[in-house]
N, CA and C of each residue as an Amber inpcrd file, in Angstrom:
protein
   204
 315.3000000  92.5450000  45.3110000 314.9250000  92.5030000  46.7070000
 313.6760000  91.6250000  46.8490000 313.6810000  90.8090000  47.8590000
 312.5270000  89.9380000  48.0560000 311.4200000  90.6980000  48.7950000
 310.2500000  90.0940000  48.8780000 309.1020000  90.7170000  49.5470000
 309.4020000  91.0010000  51.0160000 310.0200000  90.0330000  51.7120000
 310.2840000  90.2230000  53.1420000 311.3370000  91.3070000  53.3700000
 312.3450000  91.3990000  52.5140000 313.3410000  92.4480000  52.6580000
 312.7350000  93.8180000  52.3930000 311.8590000  93.8990000  51.4160000
 311.1880000  95.1520000  51.1050000 310.2890000  95.5820000  52.2550000
 309.5520000  94.6280000  52.8360000 308.6720000  94.9390000  53.9710000
 309.4820000  95.3940000  55.1730000 310.6180000  94.7360000  55.4430000
 311.4720000  95.1390000  56.5620000 312.0570000  96.5280000  56.3450000
 312.4380000  96.8440000  55.1180000 312.9990000  98.1570000  54.8150000
 311.9480000  99.2430000  55.0090000 310.7230000  98.9770000  54.5770000
 309.6560000  99.9540000  54.7490000 309.3030000 100.1410000  56.2140000
 309.2710000  99.0660000  56.9860000 308.9390000  99.1510000  58.4060000
 310.0040000  99.9330000  59.1580000 311.2650000  99.6580000  58.9040000
 312.3320000 100.3760000  59.6110000 312.3640000 101.8400000  59.2060000
 312.0050000 102.1470000  57.9630000 311.9730000 103.5360000  57.5260000
 310.8280000 104.2840000  58.1980000 309.7350000 103.6120000  58.4730000
 308.6070000 104.2740000  59.1130000 308.8310000 104.4630000  60.6060000
 309.5650000 103.5790000  61.2300000 309.7890000 103.6610000  62.6720000
 310.8310000 104.7150000  62.9980000 311.8900000 104.8200000  62.2160000
 312.9750000 105.7500000  62.4950000 312.5220000 107.1700000  62.1590000
 312.3700000 107.9980000  63.1870000 311.9950000 109.3890000  62.9820000
 313.2390000 110.2630000  62.9770000 313.2560000 111.2900000  62.1920000
 314.4030000 112.1960000  62.2390000 314.4360000 112.9520000  63.5650000
 315.5870000 113.4720000  63.8970000 315.7560000 114.1910000  65.1690000
 314.8500000 115.4050000  65.2320000 314.6270000 116.0590000  64.1190000
 313.8020000 117.2630000  64.0980000 312.3550000 116.9760000  64.4830000
 311.8820000 115.7460000  64.2980000 310.5000000 115.4190000  64.6390000
 310.2610000 115.5610000  66.1370000 311.2380000 115.2040000  66.9550000
 311.1140000 115.3710000  68.3930000 311.0500000 116.8320000  68.7900000
 311.8110000 117.6610000  68.0910000 311.8080000 119.0910000  68.3830000
 310.4920000 119.7290000  67.9770000 309.9160000 119.2730000  66.8900000
 308.6250000 119.8000000  66.4510000 307.5460000 119.4200000  67.4580000
 307.6270000 118.2040000  67.9950000 306.6600000 117.7650000  68.9990000
 306.7360000 118.6090000  70.2540000 307.9470000 118.9040000  70.6960000
 308.1120000 119.7430000  71.8920000 307.6360000 121.1540000  71.6360000
 307.9140000 121.6640000  70.4580000 307.4850000 123.0180000  70.1230000
 305.9670000 123.1100000  70.0760000 305.3100000 122.1290000  69.4720000
 303.8510000 122.1710000  69.3960000 303.2230000 122.0250000  70.7760000
 303.8220000 121.2250000  71.6520000 303.3130000 121.1070000  73.0140000
 303.4700000 122.4190000  73.7660000 304.5940000 123.0850000  73.5830000
 304.8170000 124.3650000  74.2550000 303.8310000 125.4210000  73.7580000
 303.5760000 125.4420000  72.4600000 302.6340000 126.4120000  71.8940000
 301.2190000 126.1460000  72.4040000 300.8350000 124.8810000  72.4730000
 299.4980000 124.5460000  72.9790000 299.3660000 124.9010000  74.4570000
 300.4180000 124.6940000  75.2570000 300.3840000 125.0600000  76.6680000
 300.2520000 126.5670000  76.8360000 300.9640000 127.3210000  76.0040000
 300.8450000 128.7830000  76.0780000 299.4550000 129.2490000  75.6540000
 298.8980000 128.6200000  74.6350000 297.5510000 128.9830000  74.1930000
 296.5250000 128.6960000  75.2890000 296.6700000 127.5720000  75.9730000
 295.7650000 127.2500000  77.0740000 295.9170000 128.2680000  78.1980000
 297.1470000 128.6570000  78.5120000 297.3820000 129.6550000  79.5540000
 296.7770000 130.9990000  79.2010000 296.9330000 131.4160000  77.9550000
 296.3340000 132.6860000  77.5180000 294.8150000 132.6160000  77.6100000
 294.2430000 131.4800000  77.2420000 292.7950000 131.3300000  77.3390000
 292.3300000 131.4280000  78.7850000 293.0020000 130.7200000  79.6710000
 292.5740000 130.7040000  81.0770000 292.7130000 132.0880000  81.6960000
 293.8410000 132.7430000  81.4810000 294.0570000 134.0570000  82.0930000
 293.2410000 135.1300000  81.3920000 293.2720000 135.1230000  80.0760000
 292.6350000 136.2000000  79.3300000 291.1360000 136.0940000  79.2140000
 290.6310000 134.9090000  78.9870000 289.2030000 134.7620000  78.7460000
 288.4270000 134.4690000  80.0310000 288.9840000 133.6360000  80.8700000
 288.2710000 133.2680000  82.0970000 288.5390000 134.2830000  83.1970000
 289.7900000 134.7180000  83.3190000 290.1480000 135.6550000  84.3850000
 289.4830000 137.0080000  84.2440000 289.2640000 137.4630000  83.0240000
 288.6330000 138.7580000  82.7920000 287.1940000 138.6200000  82.3120000
 286.5820000 137.5120000  82.6280000 285.2080000 137.2670000  82.2000000
 284.2400000 138.1930000  82.9400000 283.1960000 138.5980000  82.2430000
 282.1720000 139.4320000  82.8710000 281.1220000 138.6010000  83.5860000
 281.1690000 137.2950000  83.4210000 280.2540000 136.4080000  84.1420000
 280.8330000 136.2240000  85.5420000 280.1050000 136.6510000  86.5480000
 280.6280000 136.6740000  87.9150000 281.0590000 135.2990000  88.4100000
 280.2810000 134.2760000  88.1170000 280.6070000 132.9380000  88.6240000
 281.9370000 132.4580000  88.0400000 282.1410000 132.6600000  86.7540000
 283.3680000 132.2230000  86.1010000 284.5510000 133.0370000  86.6160000
 284.3790000 134.3580000  86.7190000 285.4590000 135.2110000  87.1940000
 285.8380000 134.8750000  88.6380000 284.8550000 134.6860000  89.4920000
 285.1300000 134.3800000  90.8960000 285.8000000 133.0180000  91.0550000
 285.4400000 132.0540000  90.2380000 286.0880000 130.7450000  90.3010000
 287.5570000 130.8760000  89.9030000 287.8500000 131.6280000  88.8450000
 289.2410000 131.8420000  88.4410000 289.9910000 132.6310000  89.5050000
 289.3240000 133.6000000  90.1080000 289.9330000 134.4160000  91.1630000
 290.2910000 133.5590000  92.3750000 289.3980000 132.6850000  92.7740000
 289.6560000 131.8060000  93.9130000 290.8100000 130.8380000  93.6280000
 290.8870000 130.3410000  92.4000000 291.9850000 129.4430000  92.0370000
 293.3110000 130.1880000  92.0910000 293.3240000 131.4330000  91.6160000
 294.5620000 132.2200000  91.6820000 295.0010000 132.4100000  93.1220000
 294.0680000 132.7280000  94.0210000 294.4260000 132.9150000  95.4340000
 294.8800000 131.6100000  96.0690000 294.2510000 130.5010000  95.7460000
 294.6380000 129.2270000  96.3530000 296.0170000 128.7660000  95.8910000
 296.4640000 129.2320000  94.7120000 297.7970000 128.9150000  94.2150000
 298.8240000 129.9840000  94.5680000 298.4500000 130.9290000  95.4360000
 299.3300000 132.0200000  95.8820000 299.7860000 132.8700000  94.7110000
 298.9160000 133.0690000  93.7320000 299.2080000 133.9010000  92.5650000
 298.6630000 135.2950000  92.8260000 299.5090000 136.3020000  92.8730000
 299.0080000 137.6580000  93.1540000 298.1740000 138.1920000  91.9880000
 297.0000000 138.6640000  92.2770000 296.1540000 139.1580000  91.1910000
 295.6700000 140.5780000  91.4410000 295.9030000 141.1230000  92.6120000
 295.5590000 142.5370000  92.8540000 296.3320000 143.0500000  94.0230000
């Protein structure tokens, strides 16, 4: 194999991702979105700092999210 054929083979092998790689990307995005949601609801929504809690409370009401 010549140098250019070897370089082309390596480049095409690096570009072609297996189908499972797309599924792993979607799964990691979903997990990160859930982690962010848990943080916002659990840590900010139930915060003992009044300013932080009231800001989260106001956002919930403005999005028509029932909270009490």
